[in-house]
Amino acid sequence: MGFEKFGRKSFTSATKTAKFVDFLMEGKIMGTICKKCGMKYFPPRADCANCFSSEMDWFEMPKRGKLETFTVAYYAPYGFEMDCPYSMGVVDYGDNLKLFARISKNIKQDELRTDMEVTVKPVQYEDGQIAYEIEKA
Amino acid sequence: MPKDVAVIGVGQSNFVRGYEGSIRELAFEAFREAMEDAGITTKDVDASIICSAPEYDKQRSPAGVIAEYLGLIPQPTVYVETICSSSSTGVRIAYGLIKSGLHDIVAVIGFQKMSEITSAESQERMGRGADIQWESPFGTMMPAYYALYAQAYMAKNGLTLDDLMNVRIKSATYGQINDRAVYRKPVLPDDFDPNNPNARMAQVVSWPLRVGDACANADGSSCVILANAEKAKAICKKPVWILGIGAASEAVNMASRPDFSKGIRVAHIAAQQAYKMAGITPKDVKVAEVHDCFTIAEIMAYEALGFAPIGEGKQLIREKATYKEGPIPVNVDGGLLSKGHPIGATGGSQIRTIVLQLRGEAGPMQVPGEPDIGLVHNIGGVGLYGNVTIFGR
Ligand SMILES: [Zn+2]
């Protein structure tokens, strides 16, 4: 339990990685790292597909990355229509770590460029849902 | 070059908006055509594989219902899905069943009645089309995902919106002459002009992709009947052999994807497998069907299949190389863009097109020069599943 609060609308309630939401409330965006083999995961995983260990630590994601790609959605699935238009993108931190998220409305659409320097910040919406958004670095 | 498993019959329904019949009746249309094409009876078919994307089906476990309606009981049947590549996956499994010696003849039936559910239900399901734990909560949809690939690809490789438009114009050229296609109208540059108030294709769905960059939803069915070498030679005057078959899977989450500007990884991997098994190179392919669910997907497919170097796919559309008269004709049946994309039926329909081309029976769409090798590229989801299958006479 506890994962219902993730994103604009969550489709998942039970997950072993629900603590991710508690970290978000503390202002931290966390991935998991395998205690046994050191493999890093984002989005977080409870189990390591590399060595089959389920002993994972949390680590904080890097502060800065590059916007690898983005899109501006003018149509939305059911339950997201009121947010349109909204932008989404992929941040590449290097070292095989990437993150997918909404892009903050603080970045204007005509300012969006691939390879621009960005950061990612937790954000809480008016209805109490919590997520993270891509912001200017 | 292996010649162990052949296609001996192909069929396809009309691809339409709002099919007026049930899913079993829809499946029957393609099956009847394929059976008449093969000239066999239901007793000759040892097993069936039924393929669709389950989120559109009201019927739970459609395989049994459809197998009965097609007259294929008590033979074994099974349901197979890899979303948009379900029926290519069905053909892959049929290949294995025949090659193992377990069965002699297997029928693969793909279908989708996208209008089975209401558009509100469809919108709700579309929102769950990706990683529902980590991505769907942001409000993702299919066009947005392909737009991520398009944006990265265009920025890196100098592909333009006009190049994408020209892919759509090519598809429409052939959709007009394919009497099974859902979209039969021509498309002109004017249709993409944002300054033209009547432009049907210009509206942005998810930047940089516009309405005209997206394939047409449709209801439809397809059927491919496969046989081992002994049966194929005995039954069929023009068997078309499966020469190479490749498949791959990918991380569902965009955060786990490699370089977006390089296209869909599963397609590259599946293509390499298929070429290696067939013992041929991309230059040997005379006609191809690629998974153009969006215009950008066709450009990326050119590169994954080795028809163009990485980053140079745009040249093929600029030089009209993939038109019917060009060196490597692609989607000369209208593709998913104009023929339509009834999810579970799409792979089987692509295979039908290639089989007809290799037999010289493609009518107004026939590629000149009696093509002897054809290829089908069929992708499930946003590069989640990739299938490349090579056919030869
Ligand atoms: Zn590990």
Short mmCIF file of C-alpha atoms and ligand atoms in Angstrom, two decimals:
data_model
loop_
_atom_site.label_atom_id
_atom_site.label_comp_id
_atom_site.label_asym_id
_atom_site.label_seq_id
_atom_site.Cartn_x
_atom_site.Cartn_y
_atom_site.Cartn_z
CA MET A 1 0.00 0.00 0.00
CA GLY A 2 1.02 3.62 -0.29
CA PHE A 3 1.66 3.76 -4.02
CA GLU A 4 -1.81 5.16 -4.86
CA LYS A 5 -0.41 8.65 -4.37
CA PHE A 6 2.20 8.32 -7.14
CA GLY A 7 1.75 10.31 -10.34
CA ARG A 8 -1.24 12.25 -11.62
CA LYS A 9 -3.21 9.04 -11.30
CA SER A 10 -1.84 5.73 -10.00
CA PHE A 11 -2.76 2.29 -11.32
CA THR A 12 -0.76 0.42 -8.67
CA SER A 13 -1.34 0.16 -4.93
CA ALA A 14 0.82 -2.67 -3.65
CA THR A 15 4.53 -2.74 -4.49
CA LYS A 16 7.64 -3.58 -2.50
CA THR A 17 9.07 -0.26 -3.71
CA ALA A 18 6.28 1.87 -2.18
CA LYS A 19 8.87 3.58 0.05
CA PHE A 20 9.79 5.54 -3.10
CA VAL A 21 6.72 7.70 -2.40
CA ASP A 22 7.87 8.41 1.19
CA PHE A 23 11.24 9.54 -0.17
CA LEU A 24 9.47 11.80 -2.68
CA MET A 25 7.60 13.42 0.27
CA GLU A 26 11.04 14.14 1.78
CA GLY A 27 12.13 15.76 -1.48
CA LYS A 28 14.29 12.87 -2.66
CA ILE A 29 14.17 10.92 -5.94
CA MET A 30 15.61 7.52 -5.20
CA GLY A 31 16.63 4.47 -7.17
CA THR A 32 17.65 1.08 -5.84
CA ILE A 33 21.10 -0.51 -5.84
CA CYS A 34 21.76 -4.21 -5.32
CA LYS A 35 23.74 -4.85 -2.13
CA LYS A 36 25.26 -7.98 -3.61
CA CYS A 37 26.35 -7.00 -7.14
CA GLY A 38 26.04 -3.19 -7.15
CA MET A 39 23.60 -2.98 -10.09
CA LYS A 40 21.69 0.32 -10.05
CA TYR A 41 18.02 0.54 -11.00
CA PHE A 42 15.71 3.38 -11.94
CA PRO A 43 12.77 3.05 -11.77
CA PRO A 44 13.45 1.25 -8.49
CA ARG A 45 13.19 -2.55 -8.31
CA ALA A 46 12.79 -4.82 -5.31
CA ASP A 47 14.71 -7.66 -6.93
CA CYS A 48 17.98 -7.80 -8.87
CA ALA A 49 17.70 -9.43 -12.30
CA ASN A 50 21.51 -9.55 -12.50
CA CYS A 51 22.24 -11.75 -9.44
CA PHE A 52 18.73 -12.63 -8.16
CA SER A 53 19.32 -10.96 -4.80
CA SER A 54 16.41 -9.19 -3.12
CA GLU A 55 18.62 -7.20 -0.78
CA MET A 56 18.49 -3.68 -2.12
CA ASP A 57 19.62 -0.29 -0.84
CA TRP A 58 18.20 3.06 -1.89
CA PHE A 59 20.42 5.67 -3.58
CA GLU A 60 19.64 9.25 -4.53
CA MET A 61 19.50 10.02 -8.26
CA PRO A 62 22.01 12.55 -9.71
CA LYS A 63 21.01 16.23 -9.63
CA ARG A 64 21.70 17.11 -13.25
CA GLY A 65 21.21 15.38 -16.55
CA LYS A 66 20.49 16.03 -20.20
CA LEU A 67 17.06 16.00 -21.81
CA GLU A 68 17.51 13.17 -24.30
CA THR A 69 14.10 13.58 -25.93
CA PHE A 70 10.66 15.05 -25.30
CA THR A 71 7.12 15.38 -26.61
CA VAL A 72 4.16 17.70 -26.06
CA ALA A 73 0.90 15.76 -25.76
CA TYR A 74 -2.23 17.48 -27.08
CA TYR A 75 -4.41 14.42 -26.46
CA ALA A 76 -4.55 12.51 -23.21
CA PRO A 77 -5.87 9.19 -22.02
CA TYR A 78 -8.93 8.98 -19.80
CA GLY A 79 -8.41 10.82 -16.52
CA PHE A 80 -5.62 13.12 -17.75
CA GLU A 81 -7.59 15.35 -20.16
CA MET A 82 -7.65 18.37 -17.84
CA ASP A 83 -3.84 18.61 -17.94
CA CYS A 84 -3.58 18.99 -21.75
CA PRO A 85 -1.32 20.07 -23.30
CA TYR A 86 1.55 18.65 -21.25
CA SER A 87 5.13 17.75 -22.02
CA MET A 88 7.02 14.60 -21.13
CA GLY A 89 10.63 13.66 -21.61
CA VAL A 90 13.53 11.35 -20.90
CA VAL A 91 16.51 12.55 -18.83
CA ASP A 92 19.86 10.87 -19.43
CA TYR A 93 22.28 11.06 -16.47
CA GLY A 94 24.95 8.94 -18.15
CA ASP A 95 26.22 5.78 -16.42
CA ASN A 96 23.17 3.87 -17.80
CA LEU A 97 20.75 5.88 -15.65
CA LYS A 98 17.72 7.50 -17.27
CA LEU A 99 14.39 8.85 -16.01
CA PHE A 100 11.03 9.43 -17.71
CA ALA A 101 8.70 12.15 -16.39
CA ARG A 102 6.42 15.06 -17.10
CA ILE A 103 8.21 18.28 -17.92
CA SER A 104 7.35 21.24 -15.65
CA LYS A 105 5.16 23.97 -17.14
CA ASN A 106 7.96 26.32 -15.99
CA ILE A 107 9.78 25.30 -19.16
CA LYS A 108 7.97 26.84 -22.12
CA GLN A 109 7.35 24.53 -25.07
CA ASP A 110 9.48 26.61 -27.43
CA GLU A 111 12.38 26.41 -24.96
CA LEU A 112 12.51 22.61 -25.14
CA ARG A 113 15.66 21.28 -26.82
CA THR A 114 17.20 17.85 -26.92
CA ASP A 115 20.44 17.77 -24.91
CA MET A 116 19.47 20.78 -22.74
CA GLU A 117 20.69 20.60 -19.13
CA VAL A 118 17.87 19.75 -16.73
CA THR A 119 17.20 18.69 -13.17
CA VAL A 120 14.32 16.68 -11.72
CA LYS A 121 12.29 17.75 -8.68
CA PRO A 122 9.53 16.14 -6.63
CA VAL A 123 6.19 17.87 -7.06
CA GLN A 124 2.92 17.63 -5.16
CA TYR A 125 -0.32 18.40 -6.99
CA GLU A 126 -3.39 20.15 -5.54
CA ASP A 127 -5.24 16.87 -5.06
CA GLY A 128 -2.37 15.47 -2.94
CA GLN A 129 -0.90 13.22 -5.66
CA ILE A 130 2.90 13.27 -5.70
CA ALA A 131 5.32 12.82 -8.59
CA TYR A 132 8.51 14.32 -10.03
CA GLU A 133 8.92 16.74 -12.91
CA ILE A 134 11.73 17.79 -15.18
CA GLU A 135 12.87 21.39 -14.49
CA LYS A 136 15.49 23.78 -15.86
CA ALA A 137 18.92 23.06 -14.37
CA MET B 1 18.65 -21.44 -46.93
CA PRO B 2 16.13 -23.60 -45.04
CA LYS B 3 13.02 -24.74 -46.92
CA ASP B 4 11.26 -26.67 -44.15
CA VAL B 5 8.11 -24.65 -43.49
CA ALA B 6 5.97 -22.94 -46.14
CA VAL B 7 2.96 -20.68 -46.32
CA ILE B 8 0.32 -22.55 -48.34
CA GLY B 9 -2.64 -20.23 -47.86
CA VAL B 10 -3.33 -16.60 -46.98
CA GLY B 11 -6.48 -14.63 -46.30
CA GLN B 12 -7.63 -11.26 -45.03
CA SER B 13 -10.95 -9.57 -44.38
CA ASN B 14 -11.64 -6.05 -45.52
CA PHE B 15 -10.16 -3.65 -42.97
CA VAL B 16 -13.08 -1.44 -41.93
CA ARG B 17 -14.39 0.99 -39.33
CA GLY B 18 -17.08 -0.61 -37.18
CA TYR B 19 -17.34 -4.20 -38.48
CA GLU B 20 -20.96 -5.32 -38.40
CA GLY B 21 -20.50 -8.78 -36.98
CA SER B 22 -18.98 -10.65 -34.08
CA ILE B 23 -15.30 -11.53 -33.62
CA ARG B 24 -15.88 -15.15 -34.66
CA GLU B 25 -17.59 -13.99 -37.86
CA LEU B 26 -14.75 -11.56 -38.52
CA ALA B 27 -12.16 -14.35 -38.05
CA PHE B 28 -14.16 -16.59 -40.41
CA GLU B 29 -13.76 -14.14 -43.31
CA ALA B 30 -9.96 -14.39 -43.35
CA PHE B 31 -9.96 -18.12 -42.57
CA ARG B 32 -12.31 -19.00 -45.45
CA GLU B 33 -10.16 -17.08 -47.93
CA ALA B 34 -6.96 -18.76 -46.70
CA MET B 35 -8.52 -22.24 -46.75
CA GLU B 36 -9.87 -21.74 -50.28
CA ASP B 37 -6.45 -20.42 -51.27
CA ALA B 38 -4.74 -23.52 -49.82
CA GLY B 39 -7.42 -25.85 -51.20
CA ILE B 40 -7.62 -27.97 -48.04
CA THR B 41 -10.34 -28.93 -45.59
CA THR B 42 -10.55 -28.32 -41.86
CA LYS B 43 -9.61 -31.98 -41.26
CA ASP B 44 -6.20 -31.24 -42.83
CA VAL B 45 -5.44 -28.58 -40.21
CA ASP B 46 -3.68 -30.10 -37.19
CA ALA B 47 -3.83 -27.09 -34.87
CA SER B 48 -4.82 -23.44 -34.75
CA ILE B 49 -3.22 -20.39 -33.17
CA ILE B 50 -5.54 -17.45 -32.47
CA CYS B 51 -4.01 -13.99 -32.07
CA SER B 52 -5.32 -10.63 -30.86
CA ALA B 53 -4.65 -7.90 -28.32
CA PRO B 54 -6.84 -8.92 -25.39
CA GLU B 55 -7.66 -5.42 -24.12
CA TYR B 56 -10.10 -4.97 -27.02
CA ASP B 57 -11.87 -8.27 -26.52
CA LYS B 58 -14.97 -8.77 -24.44
CA GLN B 59 -14.75 -12.53 -25.00
CA ARG B 60 -12.50 -14.14 -22.45
CA SER B 61 -10.08 -16.66 -24.02
CA PRO B 62 -11.18 -16.16 -27.65
CA ALA B 63 -9.22 -19.15 -29.04
CA GLY B 64 -11.76 -21.83 -28.14
CA VAL B 65 -14.74 -19.84 -29.37
CA ILE B 66 -13.10 -19.01 -32.69
CA ALA B 67 -11.63 -22.49 -33.26
CA GLU B 68 -15.11 -23.97 -32.89
CA TYR B 69 -16.66 -21.44 -35.28
CA LEU B 70 -13.96 -22.19 -37.88
CA GLY B 71 -14.62 -25.93 -37.64
CA LEU B 72 -11.23 -26.58 -36.08
CA ILE B 73 -12.31 -28.69 -33.09
CA PRO B 74 -11.24 -31.07 -31.63
CA GLN B 75 -7.76 -30.07 -32.82
CA PRO B 76 -5.63 -28.17 -30.27
CA THR B 77 -5.83 -24.38 -30.24
CA VAL B 78 -4.02 -21.69 -28.27
CA TYR B 79 -4.20 -17.93 -27.83
CA VAL B 80 -1.08 -15.86 -28.51
CA GLU B 81 -0.45 -12.16 -28.00
CA THR B 82 2.37 -9.67 -28.40
CA ILE B 83 0.02 -6.71 -28.94
CA CYS B 84 0.49 -5.35 -32.50
CA SER B 85 2.77 -8.22 -33.54
CA SER B 86 0.53 -11.00 -32.20
CA SER B 87 -0.01 -12.77 -35.52
CA SER B 88 3.70 -12.64 -36.46
CA THR B 89 4.38 -14.27 -33.11
CA GLY B 90 1.66 -16.80 -33.93
CA VAL B 91 3.46 -17.63 -37.18
CA ARG B 92 6.75 -17.97 -35.29
CA ILE B 93 5.15 -20.49 -32.92
CA ALA B 94 3.51 -22.34 -35.81
CA TYR B 95 6.95 -22.56 -37.43
CA GLY B 96 8.30 -24.21 -34.27
CA LEU B 97 5.39 -26.65 -34.00
CA ILE B 98 5.86 -27.74 -37.62
CA LYS B 99 9.66 -27.83 -37.56
CA SER B 100 9.57 -29.99 -34.42
CA GLY B 101 7.44 -32.52 -36.25
CA LEU B 102 4.56 -32.19 -33.81
CA HIS B 103 2.16 -30.91 -36.49
CA ASP B 104 2.07 -30.95 -40.31
CA ILE B 105 -0.31 -28.04 -40.96
CA VAL B 106 -1.12 -25.13 -38.63
CA ALA B 107 -3.53 -22.22 -39.18
CA VAL B 108 -2.68 -18.83 -37.63
CA ILE B 109 -5.68 -16.53 -37.33
CA GLY B 110 -5.25 -12.90 -36.24
CA PHE B 111 -8.18 -10.64 -35.57
CA GLN B 112 -9.15 -7.39 -33.90
CA LYS B 113 -12.47 -5.74 -33.49
CA MET B 114 -11.26 -2.44 -32.10
CA SER B 115 -14.86 -1.22 -32.11
CA GLU B 116 -15.84 -4.07 -29.75
CA ILE B 117 -15.45 -1.60 -26.88
CA THR B 118 -16.68 2.01 -26.64
CA SER B 119 -14.30 4.87 -27.32
CA ALA B 120 -14.44 5.78 -23.61
CA GLU B 121 -13.39 2.24 -22.70
CA SER B 122 -10.72 2.43 -25.37
CA GLN B 123 -9.38 5.72 -23.97
CA GLU B 124 -9.20 4.16 -20.52
CA ARG B 125 -7.28 1.12 -21.80
CA MET B 126 -4.95 3.29 -23.89
CA GLY B 127 -3.82 4.95 -20.66
CA ARG B 128 -2.64 1.57 -19.43
CA GLY B 129 -0.76 0.65 -22.59
CA ALA B 130 2.68 1.01 -21.02
CA ASP B 131 4.40 0.46 -17.66
CA ILE B 132 1.38 1.03 -15.42
CA GLN B 133 3.49 1.35 -12.28
CA TRP B 134 6.06 3.91 -13.37
CA GLU B 135 4.90 5.59 -16.61
CA SER B 136 1.14 5.47 -17.12
CA PRO B 137 0.72 7.70 -13.99
CA PHE B 138 2.17 10.58 -16.09
CA GLY B 139 -0.55 10.26 -18.75
CA THR B 140 1.23 8.46 -21.58
CA MET B 141 -0.24 7.21 -24.85
CA MET B 142 1.08 5.43 -27.92
CA PRO B 143 1.57 8.61 -30.05
CA ALA B 144 3.53 10.27 -27.21
CA TYR B 145 5.95 7.34 -27.05
CA TYR B 146 6.62 7.27 -30.78
CA ALA B 147 6.92 11.07 -30.61
CA LEU B 148 9.82 10.62 -28.15
CA TYR B 149 11.60 8.51 -30.77
CA ALA B 150 10.67 10.99 -33.52
CA GLN B 151 11.98 14.03 -31.62
CA ALA B 152 15.34 12.42 -30.80
CA TYR B 153 15.70 10.96 -34.27
CA MET B 154 14.82 14.20 -36.11
CA ALA B 155 17.14 16.33 -33.95
CA LYS B 156 20.09 14.00 -34.58
CA ASN B 157 19.55 13.02 -38.20
CA GLY B 158 18.03 16.05 -39.92
CA LEU B 159 14.77 14.30 -40.75
CA THR B 160 12.02 16.86 -41.40
CA LEU B 161 8.25 17.01 -40.94
CA ASP B 162 7.98 17.03 -44.73
CA ASP B 163 9.89 13.74 -44.88
CA LEU B 164 7.31 12.24 -42.50
CA MET B 165 4.51 13.70 -44.61
CA ASN B 166 6.00 12.04 -47.67
CA VAL B 167 5.83 8.64 -45.97
CA ARG B 168 2.11 9.24 -45.45
CA ILE B 169 1.66 10.34 -49.06
CA LYS B 170 3.34 7.15 -50.25
CA SER B 171 1.07 4.98 -48.10
CA ALA B 172 -2.00 6.74 -49.42
CA THR B 173 -0.80 6.17 -52.98
CA TYR B 174 -1.19 2.44 -52.38
CA GLY B 175 -4.15 2.57 -49.98
CA GLN B 176 -6.10 3.90 -52.95
CA ILE B 177 -5.43 0.79 -55.02
CA ASN B 178 -5.90 -1.75 -52.20
CA ASP B 179 -9.57 -2.68 -52.04
CA ARG B 180 -9.07 -4.18 -48.55
CA ALA B 181 -7.74 -0.89 -47.08
CA VAL B 182 -9.71 1.19 -44.58
CA TYR B 183 -8.32 4.51 -45.89
CA ARG B 184 -8.79 4.72 -49.66
CA LYS B 185 -8.32 8.47 -50.15
CA PRO B 186 -5.24 10.21 -51.54
CA VAL B 187 -3.19 12.48 -49.25
CA LEU B 188 -1.70 15.72 -50.56
CA PRO B 189 0.80 18.18 -49.05
CA ASP B 190 -2.13 20.57 -48.63
CA ASP B 191 -3.63 18.13 -46.10
CA PHE B 192 -0.60 18.69 -43.83
CA ASP B 193 -0.48 22.49 -44.22
CA PRO B 194 -1.11 24.07 -40.78
CA ASN B 195 -2.26 27.25 -42.55
CA ASN B 196 -4.97 25.37 -44.42
CA PRO B 197 -8.15 25.44 -42.29
CA ASN B 198 -9.40 22.24 -43.97
CA ALA B 199 -6.15 20.29 -43.50
CA ARG B 200 -7.17 16.83 -42.26
CA MET B 201 -3.70 15.72 -41.26
CA ALA B 202 -2.04 18.81 -39.76
CA GLN B 203 -3.33 18.77 -36.19
CA VAL B 204 -0.62 17.86 -33.68
CA VAL B 205 -1.40 14.77 -31.61
CA SER B 206 1.87 14.60 -29.69
CA TRP B 207 4.62 16.87 -30.97
CA PRO B 208 6.19 16.34 -33.51
CA LEU B 209 3.60 13.78 -34.69
CA ARG B 210 0.39 14.93 -36.34
CA VAL B 211 -2.93 13.22 -37.10
CA GLY B 212 -1.54 12.32 -40.53
CA ASP B 213 1.51 10.64 -39.01
CA ALA B 214 -0.64 8.05 -37.22
CA CYS B 215 -2.04 4.81 -38.59
CA ALA B 216 -5.73 4.18 -39.09
CA ASN B 217 -7.62 2.13 -36.48
CA ALA B 218 -9.63 -0.66 -38.05
CA ASP B 219 -11.49 -3.89 -37.48
CA GLY B 220 -10.11 -6.81 -39.44
CA SER B 221 -8.82 -10.35 -39.57
CA SER B 222 -6.01 -12.26 -41.26
CA CYS B 223 -5.08 -15.89 -41.71
CA VAL B 224 -1.82 -17.65 -42.62
CA ILE B 225 -1.76 -21.41 -43.16
CA LEU B 226 1.63 -23.09 -42.77
CA ALA B 227 2.76 -26.59 -43.69
CA ASN B 228 5.85 -28.77 -43.58
CA ALA B 229 7.85 -29.35 -46.78
CA GLU B 230 6.22 -32.67 -47.67
CA LYS B 231 2.65 -31.37 -47.37
CA ALA B 232 3.50 -28.01 -48.96
CA LYS B 233 4.97 -29.66 -52.07
CA ALA B 234 2.04 -32.06 -52.35
CA ILE B 235 -0.72 -29.49 -51.83
CA CYS B 236 0.56 -26.17 -53.10
CA LYS B 237 1.61 -25.04 -56.58
CA LYS B 238 3.40 -21.94 -55.29
CA PRO B 239 4.62 -22.53 -51.74
CA VAL B 240 6.29 -19.52 -50.15
CA TRP B 241 8.98 -20.62 -47.71
CA ILE B 242 9.95 -19.09 -44.40
CA LEU B 243 13.67 -18.53 -44.95
CA GLY B 244 14.51 -16.62 -41.80
CA ILE B 245 12.71 -15.72 -38.60
CA GLY B 246 13.87 -13.36 -35.84
CA ALA B 247 12.29 -12.00 -32.65
CA ALA B 248 13.31 -9.92 -29.65
CA SER B 249 11.92 -8.13 -26.59
CA GLU B 250 12.76 -4.82 -24.89
CA ALA B 251 12.35 -3.00 -21.56
CA VAL B 252 8.84 -1.58 -21.33
CA ASN B 253 10.01 1.54 -19.48
CA MET B 254 11.47 4.45 -21.50
CA ALA B 255 14.04 5.01 -18.73
CA SER B 256 15.60 1.65 -19.62
CA ARG B 257 15.82 2.24 -23.39
CA PRO B 258 19.05 2.78 -25.33
CA ASP B 259 19.71 5.87 -27.54
CA PHE B 260 16.33 7.04 -28.88
CA SER B 261 17.87 8.56 -32.01
CA LYS B 262 18.93 5.08 -33.16
CA GLY B 263 15.41 3.69 -33.36
CA ILE B 264 13.73 0.55 -32.12
CA ARG B 265 16.32 -1.94 -30.83
CA VAL B 266 14.15 -5.08 -31.13
CA ALA B 267 13.88 -4.48 -34.87
CA HIS B 268 17.66 -4.38 -35.30
CA ILE B 269 18.11 -7.58 -33.29
CA ALA B 270 15.27 -9.49 -34.98
CA ALA B 271 16.49 -8.40 -38.44
CA GLN B 272 20.02 -9.64 -37.78
CA GLN B 273 18.67 -13.01 -36.64
CA ALA B 274 16.42 -13.36 -39.67
CA TYR B 275 19.11 -12.36 -42.19
CA LYS B 276 21.60 -14.77 -40.60
CA MET B 277 19.15 -17.66 -40.67
CA ALA B 278 18.17 -16.95 -44.28
CA GLY B 279 21.79 -16.48 -45.31
CA ILE B 280 20.97 -13.29 -47.21
CA THR B 281 21.76 -9.58 -46.95
CA PRO B 282 19.37 -6.60 -47.05
CA LYS B 283 20.24 -6.10 -50.75
CA ASP B 284 18.58 -9.43 -51.55
CA VAL B 285 15.17 -8.24 -50.32
CA LYS B 286 12.94 -7.26 -53.27
CA VAL B 287 9.80 -6.17 -51.40
CA ALA B 288 9.07 -5.42 -47.74
CA GLU B 289 6.22 -4.76 -45.34
CA VAL B 290 7.22 -2.66 -42.34
CA HIS B 291 5.35 -1.68 -39.20
CA ASP B 292 4.44 1.94 -39.99
CA CYS B 293 2.14 2.53 -37.00
CA PHE B 294 3.52 6.08 -37.28
CA THR B 295 5.39 7.65 -40.20
CA ILE B 296 8.59 7.87 -38.12
CA ALA B 297 8.43 4.11 -37.56
CA GLU B 298 8.81 3.45 -41.28
CA ILE B 299 11.93 5.62 -41.50
CA MET B 300 13.47 3.88 -38.49
CA ALA B 301 12.55 0.49 -40.00
CA TYR B 302 14.52 1.28 -43.19
CA GLU B 303 17.62 1.49 -41.01
CA ALA B 304 16.87 -1.44 -38.70
CA LEU B 305 16.45 -3.64 -41.78
CA GLY B 306 19.64 -2.38 -43.41
CA PHE B 307 17.90 -0.75 -46.41
CA ALA B 308 19.66 2.50 -45.43
CA PRO B 309 22.63 3.32 -43.16
CA ILE B 310 21.81 4.55 -39.63
CA GLY B 311 20.58 8.15 -39.82
CA GLU B 312 20.09 8.02 -43.61
CA GLY B 313 16.58 6.56 -43.82
CA LYS B 314 15.29 9.93 -45.04
CA GLN B 315 17.12 9.49 -48.33
CA LEU B 316 14.94 6.54 -49.30
CA ILE B 317 11.73 8.55 -49.04
CA ARG B 318 13.32 11.64 -50.66
CA GLU B 319 14.48 9.53 -53.62
CA LYS B 320 11.19 7.58 -53.77
CA ALA B 321 13.28 4.42 -53.44
CA THR B 322 10.54 2.66 -51.48
CA TYR B 323 7.82 3.23 -54.07
CA LYS B 324 6.66 0.25 -56.13
CA GLU B 325 9.07 1.00 -58.98
CA GLY B 326 12.01 1.78 -56.67
CA PRO B 327 14.91 -0.49 -55.69
CA ILE B 328 13.26 -1.54 -52.38
CA PRO B 329 9.45 -1.21 -52.43
CA VAL B 330 8.00 -0.87 -48.92
CA ASN B 331 4.34 -1.05 -47.85
CA VAL B 332 2.94 -1.00 -51.36
CA ASP B 333 -0.38 -2.22 -49.92
CA GLY B 334 -0.88 1.06 -48.01
CA GLY B 335 0.79 -0.10 -44.81
CA LEU B 336 -0.71 0.39 -41.38
CA LEU B 337 -1.13 4.08 -42.24
CA SER B 338 -3.68 3.55 -45.03
CA LYS B 339 -4.55 -0.16 -45.10
CA GLY B 340 -5.23 0.11 -41.37
CA HIS B 341 -3.99 -1.49 -38.16
CA PRO B 342 -6.38 -4.01 -36.60
CA ILE B 343 -3.81 -4.91 -33.95
CA GLY B 344 -3.95 -8.70 -33.81
CA ALA B 345 -4.56 -9.09 -37.55
CA THR B 346 -1.75 -6.83 -38.76
CA GLY B 347 1.17 -9.28 -38.93
CA GLY B 348 -0.86 -11.86 -40.84
CA SER B 349 -2.01 -9.19 -43.27
CA GLN B 350 1.59 -8.07 -43.87
CA ILE B 351 2.55 -11.70 -44.52
CA ARG B 352 -0.37 -12.10 -46.93
CA THR B 353 0.84 -9.08 -48.91
CA ILE B 354 4.37 -10.50 -49.20
CA VAL B 355 3.12 -13.99 -50.13
CA LEU B 356 0.94 -12.52 -52.91
CA GLN B 357 3.90 -10.43 -54.12
CA LEU B 358 6.19 -13.47 -54.30
CA ARG B 359 3.54 -15.47 -56.13
CA GLY B 360 3.02 -12.60 -58.58
CA GLU B 361 -0.63 -12.31 -57.53
CA ALA B 362 -0.67 -8.82 -55.97
CA GLY B 363 -2.77 -7.27 -58.76
CA PRO B 364 -2.42 -3.48 -59.12
CA MET B 365 0.05 -3.49 -56.19
CA GLN B 366 2.37 -6.02 -57.83
CA VAL B 367 6.03 -5.01 -57.67
CA PRO B 368 7.72 -5.42 -61.08
CA GLY B 369 10.59 -7.84 -61.72
CA GLU B 370 9.11 -11.02 -60.21
CA PRO B 371 10.39 -10.56 -56.65
CA ASP B 372 11.80 -13.75 -55.13
CA ILE B 373 12.53 -12.61 -51.56
CA GLY B 374 10.26 -10.53 -49.29
CA LEU B 375 10.43 -9.39 -45.69
CA VAL B 376 7.93 -8.60 -42.94
CA HIS B 377 8.82 -6.28 -40.01
CA ASN B 378 6.13 -6.29 -37.31
CA ILE B 379 6.56 -4.49 -33.97
CA GLY B 380 4.49 -4.98 -30.80
CA GLY B 381 3.84 -1.98 -28.56
CA VAL B 382 6.43 0.80 -28.59
CA GLY B 383 9.29 -1.48 -29.60
CA LEU B 384 8.40 -3.89 -26.80
CA TYR B 385 8.32 -6.89 -29.15
CA GLY B 386 10.03 -7.13 -32.52
CA ASN B 387 9.50 -9.70 -35.27
CA VAL B 388 11.24 -9.91 -38.63
CA THR B 389 10.36 -12.76 -40.98
CA ILE B 390 11.90 -13.40 -44.40
CA PHE B 391 10.03 -15.26 -47.13
CA GLY B 392 11.19 -16.74 -50.42
CA ARG B 393 9.95 -18.71 -53.40
ZN ZN C 1 22.46 -7.94 -7.95
#
